[in-house]
PDB file of N, CA and C in Angstrom:
ATOM      1  N   MET A   1     -18.202  45.998   3.791  1.00 71.00           N
ATOM      2  CA  MET A   1     -18.019  46.447   2.317  1.00 71.00           C
ATOM      3  C   MET A   1     -16.942  46.245   2.165  1.00 71.00           C
ATOM      4  N   LYS A   2     -16.718  46.168   0.531  1.00 72.00           N
ATOM      5  CA  LYS A   2     -15.277  46.207  -0.409  1.00 72.00           C
ATOM      6  C   LYS A   2     -14.547  47.276  -0.266  1.00 72.00           C
ATOM      7  N   ASP A   3     -13.298  47.186  -0.147  1.00 81.00           N
ATOM      8  CA  ASP A   3     -12.106  48.205  -0.408  1.00 81.00           C
ATOM      9  C   ASP A   3     -11.721  48.825  -1.952  1.00 81.00           C
ATOM     10  N   VAL A   4     -12.156  47.938  -2.363  1.00 85.00           N
ATOM     11  CA  VAL A   4     -11.742  48.204  -3.925  1.00 85.00           C
ATOM     12  C   VAL A   4     -12.715  47.770  -5.269  1.00 85.00           C
ATOM     13  N   ALA A   5     -12.930  48.922  -5.990  1.00 89.00           N
ATOM     14  CA  ALA A   5     -14.142  48.378  -7.216  1.00 89.00           C
ATOM     15  C   ALA A   5     -13.735  48.888  -8.083  1.00 89.00           C
ATOM     16  N   LYS A   6     -14.033  48.439  -9.275  1.00 93.00           N
ATOM     17  CA  LYS A   6     -13.623  48.749 -10.917  1.00 93.00           C
ATOM     18  C   LYS A   6     -14.745  49.957 -11.027  1.00 93.00           C
ATOM     19  N   VAL A   7     -15.704  49.849 -10.707  1.00 95.00           N
ATOM     20  CA  VAL A   7     -16.896  51.477 -10.771  1.00 95.00           C
ATOM     21  C   VAL A   7     -17.421  51.375  -9.522  1.00 95.00           C
ATOM     22  N   VAL A   8     -17.461  52.888  -8.966  1.00 95.00           N
ATOM     23  CA  VAL A   8     -18.056  53.456  -7.812  1.00 95.00           C
ATOM     24  C   VAL A   8     -19.255  54.186  -8.168  1.00 95.00           C
ATOM     25  N   ILE A   9     -20.359  54.008  -8.057  1.00 94.00           N
ATOM     26  CA  ILE A   9     -21.528  55.121  -8.576  1.00 94.00           C
ATOM     27  C   ILE A   9     -22.080  55.808  -6.977  1.00 94.00           C
ATOM     28  N   ILE A  10     -22.064  56.968  -7.197  1.00 93.00           N
ATOM     29  CA  ILE A  10     -22.426  57.726  -5.665  1.00 93.00           C
ATOM     30  C   ILE A  10     -23.633  58.452  -6.326  1.00 93.00           C
ATOM     31  N   GLY A  11     -24.777  57.733  -5.265  1.00 89.00           N
ATOM     32  CA  GLY A  11     -26.182  58.235  -5.772  1.00 89.00           C
ATOM     33  C   GLY A  11     -27.019  57.388  -6.210  1.00 89.00           C
ATOM     34  N   GLY A  12     -28.007  56.855  -4.824  1.00 87.00           N
ATOM     35  CA  GLY A  12     -28.783  55.893  -5.479  1.00 87.00           C
ATOM     36  C   GLY A  12     -30.368  56.332  -5.974  1.00 87.00           C
ATOM     37  N   GLY A  13     -30.322  57.367  -6.640  1.00 85.00           N
ATOM     38  CA  GLY A  13     -31.481  57.725  -7.647  1.00 85.00           C
ATOM     39  C   GLY A  13     -31.851  57.101  -8.595  1.00 85.00           C
ATOM     40  N   ILE A  14     -32.605  57.456  -9.461  1.00 83.00           N
ATOM     41  CA  ILE A  14     -33.135  56.569 -10.672  1.00 83.00           C
ATOM     42  C   ILE A  14     -31.681  56.795 -11.841  1.00 83.00           C
ATOM     43  N   THR A  15     -30.742  57.668 -12.057  1.00 87.00           N
ATOM     44  CA  THR A  15     -29.885  57.344 -12.688  1.00 87.00           C
ATOM     45  C   THR A  15     -28.812  56.838 -12.412  1.00 87.00           C
ATOM     46  N   GLY A  16     -28.451  56.913 -10.789  1.00 90.00           N
ATOM     47  CA  GLY A  16     -27.441  55.773 -10.382  1.00 90.00           C
ATOM     48  C   GLY A  16     -27.717  54.253 -10.372  1.00 90.00           C
ATOM     49  N   CYS A  17     -29.191  54.121  -9.926  1.00 90.00           N
ATOM     50  CA  CYS A  17     -29.643  52.658  -9.988  1.00 90.00           C
ATOM     51  C   CYS A  17     -29.755  52.136 -11.344  1.00 90.00           C
ATOM     52  N   SER A  18     -29.836  52.844 -12.437  1.00 92.00           N
ATOM     53  CA  SER A  18     -30.217  52.734 -13.784  1.00 92.00           C
ATOM     54  C   SER A  18     -28.470  52.311 -14.187  1.00 92.00           C
ATOM     55  N   ILE A  19     -27.633  53.046 -13.933  1.00 94.00           N
ATOM     56  CA  ILE A  19     -26.268  52.820 -14.560  1.00 94.00           C
ATOM     57  C   ILE A  19     -25.973  51.515 -13.567  1.00 94.00           C
ATOM     58  N   ALA A  20     -26.069  51.262 -12.282  1.00 95.00           N
ATOM     59  CA  ALA A  20     -25.709  50.012 -12.266  1.00 95.00           C
ATOM     60  C   ALA A  20     -26.170  49.272 -12.473  1.00 95.00           C
ATOM     61  N   TYR A  21     -27.449  48.996 -12.627  1.00 95.00           N
ATOM     62  CA  TYR A  21     -28.171  47.840 -13.500  1.00 95.00           C
ATOM     63  C   TYR A  21     -27.801  47.491 -14.898  1.00 95.00           C
ATOM     64  N   HIS A  22     -27.466  48.668 -15.812  1.00 97.00           N
ATOM     65  CA  HIS A  22     -27.248  48.046 -16.460  1.00 97.00           C
ATOM     66  C   HIS A  22     -25.592  47.696 -17.134  1.00 97.00           C
ATOM     67  N   LEU A  23     -24.697  48.228 -16.393  1.00 97.00           N
ATOM     68  CA  LEU A  23     -23.288  47.742 -16.069  1.00 97.00           C
ATOM     69  C   LEU A  23     -23.335  46.632 -15.707  1.00 97.00           C
ATOM     70  N   THR A  24     -23.992  45.692 -14.554  1.00 96.00           N
ATOM     71  CA  THR A  24     -24.267  44.473 -14.449  1.00 96.00           C
ATOM     72  C   THR A  24     -24.808  43.657 -15.564  1.00 96.00           C
ATOM     73  N   ALA A  25     -25.907  44.167 -16.076  1.00 97.00           N
ATOM     74  CA  ALA A  25     -26.172  43.908 -17.087  1.00 97.00           C
ATOM     75  C   ALA A  25     -25.678  43.263 -18.022  1.00 97.00           C
ATOM     76  N   MET A  26     -24.621  44.105 -18.515  1.00 97.00           N
ATOM     77  CA  MET A  26     -23.625  43.940 -19.399  1.00 97.00           C
ATOM     78  C   MET A  26     -22.498  43.070 -18.800  1.00 97.00           C
ATOM     79  N   GLY A  27     -22.591  42.531 -17.665  1.00 96.00           N
ATOM     80  CA  GLY A  27     -21.587  41.644 -17.284  1.00 96.00           C
ATOM     81  C   GLY A  27     -20.316  42.248 -16.828  1.00 96.00           C
ATOM     82  N   TRP A  28     -20.513  43.656 -16.539  1.00 95.00           N
ATOM     83  CA  TRP A  28     -19.401  44.121 -15.523  1.00 95.00           C
ATOM     84  C   TRP A  28     -19.518  43.647 -13.961  1.00 95.00           C
ATOM     85  N   LYS A  29     -18.310  43.204 -13.386  1.00 91.00           N
ATOM     86  CA  LYS A  29     -18.194  43.266 -12.224  1.00 91.00           C
ATOM     87  C   LYS A  29     -17.581  44.051 -11.181  1.00 91.00           C
ATOM     88  N   ASP A  30     -17.526  44.136 -10.089  1.00 93.00           N
ATOM     89  CA  ASP A  30     -17.074  45.160  -9.130  1.00 93.00           C
ATOM     90  C   ASP A  30     -17.728  46.256  -8.854  1.00 93.00           C
ATOM     91  N   VAL A  31     -19.125  46.230  -9.142  1.00 95.00           N
ATOM     92  CA  VAL A  31     -19.769  47.700  -9.036  1.00 95.00           C
ATOM     93  C   VAL A  31     -20.420  47.841  -7.969  1.00 95.00           C
ATOM     94  N   ILE A  32     -20.018  49.214  -7.382  1.00 94.00           N
ATOM     95  CA  ILE A  32     -20.659  49.279  -5.874  1.00 94.00           C
ATOM     96  C   ILE A  32     -21.627  50.625  -6.081  1.00 94.00           C
ATOM     97  N   LEU A  33     -22.562  50.554  -5.318  1.00 93.00           N
ATOM     98  CA  LEU A  33     -23.850  51.664  -5.618  1.00 93.00           C
ATOM     99  C   LEU A  33     -23.963  52.326  -4.238  1.00 93.00           C
ATOM    100  N   LEU A  34     -23.433  53.690  -3.915  1.00 91.00           N
ATOM    101  CA  LEU A  34     -23.523  54.104  -2.450  1.00 91.00           C
ATOM    102  C   LEU A  34     -24.400  55.367  -2.789  1.00 91.00           C
ATOM    103  N   ASP A  35     -25.349  55.419  -1.352  1.00 88.00           N
ATOM    104  CA  ASP A  35     -25.842  56.603  -1.443  1.00 88.00           C
ATOM    105  C   ASP A  35     -26.035  56.967   0.227  1.00 88.00           C
ATOM    106  N   LYS A  36     -26.389  58.006   0.462  1.00 86.00           N
ATOM    107  CA  LYS A  36     -26.579  58.164   1.890  1.00 86.00           C
ATOM    108  C   LYS A  36     -27.376  58.264   3.032  1.00 86.00           C
ATOM    109  N   GLY A  37     -28.489  57.357   2.256  1.00 81.00           N
ATOM    110  CA  GLY A  37     -29.873  57.002   2.862  1.00 81.00           C
ATOM    111  C   GLY A  37     -30.038  55.497   1.993  1.00 81.00           C
ATOM    112  N   GLU A  38     -31.756  55.709   2.189  1.00 79.00           N
ATOM    113  CA  GLU A  38     -32.170  54.662   1.436  1.00 79.00           C
ATOM    114  C   GLU A  38     -32.546  54.725  -0.079  1.00 79.00           C
ATOM    115  N   LEU A  39     -31.968  53.741  -0.817  1.00 75.00           N
ATOM    116  CA  LEU A  39     -31.917  53.871  -2.139  1.00 75.00           C
ATOM    117  C   LEU A  39     -33.433  54.863  -2.922  1.00 75.00           C
ATOM    118  N   THR A  40     -33.399  55.325  -3.715  1.00 71.00           N
ATOM    119  CA  THR A  40     -34.257  56.344  -4.677  1.00 71.00           C
ATOM    120  C   THR A  40     -35.380  57.069  -3.613  1.00 71.00           C
ATOM    121  N   SER A  41     -34.724  57.294  -2.395  1.00 74.00           N
ATOM    122  CA  SER A  41     -35.682  57.996  -1.360  1.00 74.00           C
ATOM    123  C   SER A  41     -34.963  59.598  -1.270  1.00 74.00           C
ATOM    124  N   GLY A  42     -34.274  60.111  -2.547  1.00 72.00           N
ATOM    125  CA  GLY A  42     -33.700  61.537  -2.323  1.00 72.00           C
ATOM    126  C   GLY A  42     -34.945  62.694  -3.224  1.00 72.00           C
ATOM    127  N   ALA A  43     -34.145  62.950  -3.972  1.00 72.00           N
ATOM    128  CA  ALA A  43     -34.863  63.871  -5.029  1.00 72.00           C
ATOM    129  C   ALA A  43     -35.796  63.516  -5.962  1.00 72.00           C
ATOM    130  N   THR A  44     -35.117  62.374  -6.449  1.00 66.00           N
ATOM    131  CA  THR A  44     -35.860  61.399  -7.637  1.00 66.00           C
ATOM    132  C   THR A  44     -37.197  60.564  -6.743  1.00 66.00           C
ATOM    133  N   PHE A  45     -36.817  60.332  -5.608  1.00 64.00           N
ATOM    134  CA  PHE A  45     -38.653  60.157  -4.901  1.00 64.00           C
ATOM    135  C   PHE A  45     -39.294  61.198  -5.004  1.00 64.00           C
ATOM    136  N   HIS A  46     -39.001  62.513  -4.756  1.00 68.00           N
ATOM    137  CA  HIS A  46     -40.203  63.700  -4.070  1.00 68.00           C
ATOM    138  C   HIS A  46     -40.543  64.232  -5.746  1.00 68.00           C
ATOM    139  N   ALA A  47     -39.863  63.685  -6.954  1.00 69.00           N
ATOM    140  CA  ALA A  47     -40.130  64.500  -8.190  1.00 69.00           C
ATOM    141  C   ALA A  47     -41.593  64.122  -8.609  1.00 69.00           C
ATOM    142  N   ALA A  48     -42.434  64.747  -9.195  1.00 68.00           N
ATOM    143  CA  ALA A  48     -43.478  64.337  -9.736  1.00 68.00           C
ATOM    144  C   ALA A  48     -43.383  63.600 -10.936  1.00 68.00           C
ATOM    145  N   GLY A  49     -42.569  63.861 -11.559  1.00 69.00           N
ATOM    146  CA  GLY A  49     -42.193  62.890 -12.746  1.00 69.00           C
ATOM    147  C   GLY A  49     -43.330  63.174 -13.618  1.00 69.00           C
ATOM    148  N   LEU A  50     -43.917  64.221 -14.004  1.00 70.00           N
ATOM    149  CA  LEU A  50     -44.976  64.369 -15.038  1.00 70.00           C
ATOM    150  C   LEU A  50     -44.354  64.779 -16.306  1.00 70.00           C
ATOM    151  N   VAL A  51     -44.793  64.494 -17.437  1.00 71.00           N
ATOM    152  CA  VAL A  51     -44.806  64.759 -18.812  1.00 71.00           C
ATOM    153  C   VAL A  51     -45.483  65.338 -19.344  1.00 71.00           C
ATOM    154  N   GLY A  52     -45.693  66.816 -19.920  1.00 75.00           N
ATOM    155  CA  GLY A  52     -46.618  67.538 -20.237  1.00 75.00           C
ATOM    156  C   GLY A  52     -45.921  68.237 -21.587  1.00 75.00           C
ATOM    157  N   GLN A  53     -47.145  68.567 -22.249  1.00 74.00           N
ATOM    158  CA  GLN A  53     -47.014  69.336 -23.744  1.00 74.00           C
ATOM    159  C   GLN A  53     -46.911  70.854 -23.230  1.00 74.00           C
ATOM    160  N   LEU A  54     -46.086  71.575 -23.719  1.00 72.00           N
ATOM    161  CA  LEU A  54     -46.190  72.919 -23.699  1.00 72.00           C
ATOM    162  C   LEU A  54     -46.487  73.706 -25.073  1.00 72.00           C
ATOM    163  N   ARG A  55     -47.512  74.377 -25.118  1.00 76.00           N
ATOM    164  CA  ARG A  55     -48.068  74.906 -26.272  1.00 76.00           C
ATOM    165  C   ARG A  55     -47.663  76.415 -26.551  1.00 76.00           C
ATOM    166  N   SER A  56     -47.145  76.953 -27.681  1.00 66.00           N
ATOM    167  CA  SER A  56     -46.850  78.478 -27.902  1.00 66.00           C
ATOM    168  C   SER A  56     -47.709  79.136 -28.711  1.00 66.00           C
TER     169      SER A  56
END
């Protein structure tokens, strides 16, 4: 693993992975994504992700 990076993203959930993807797509170099376990296996993985309409 590298010792130095311009960008270090902590957390490999949907937000962290999206930020890493978009930064590298824009041409950023030296982007490191750190997660304590497997990518997208934390809270994002367990969320239902349902979108519903609330009526009042």
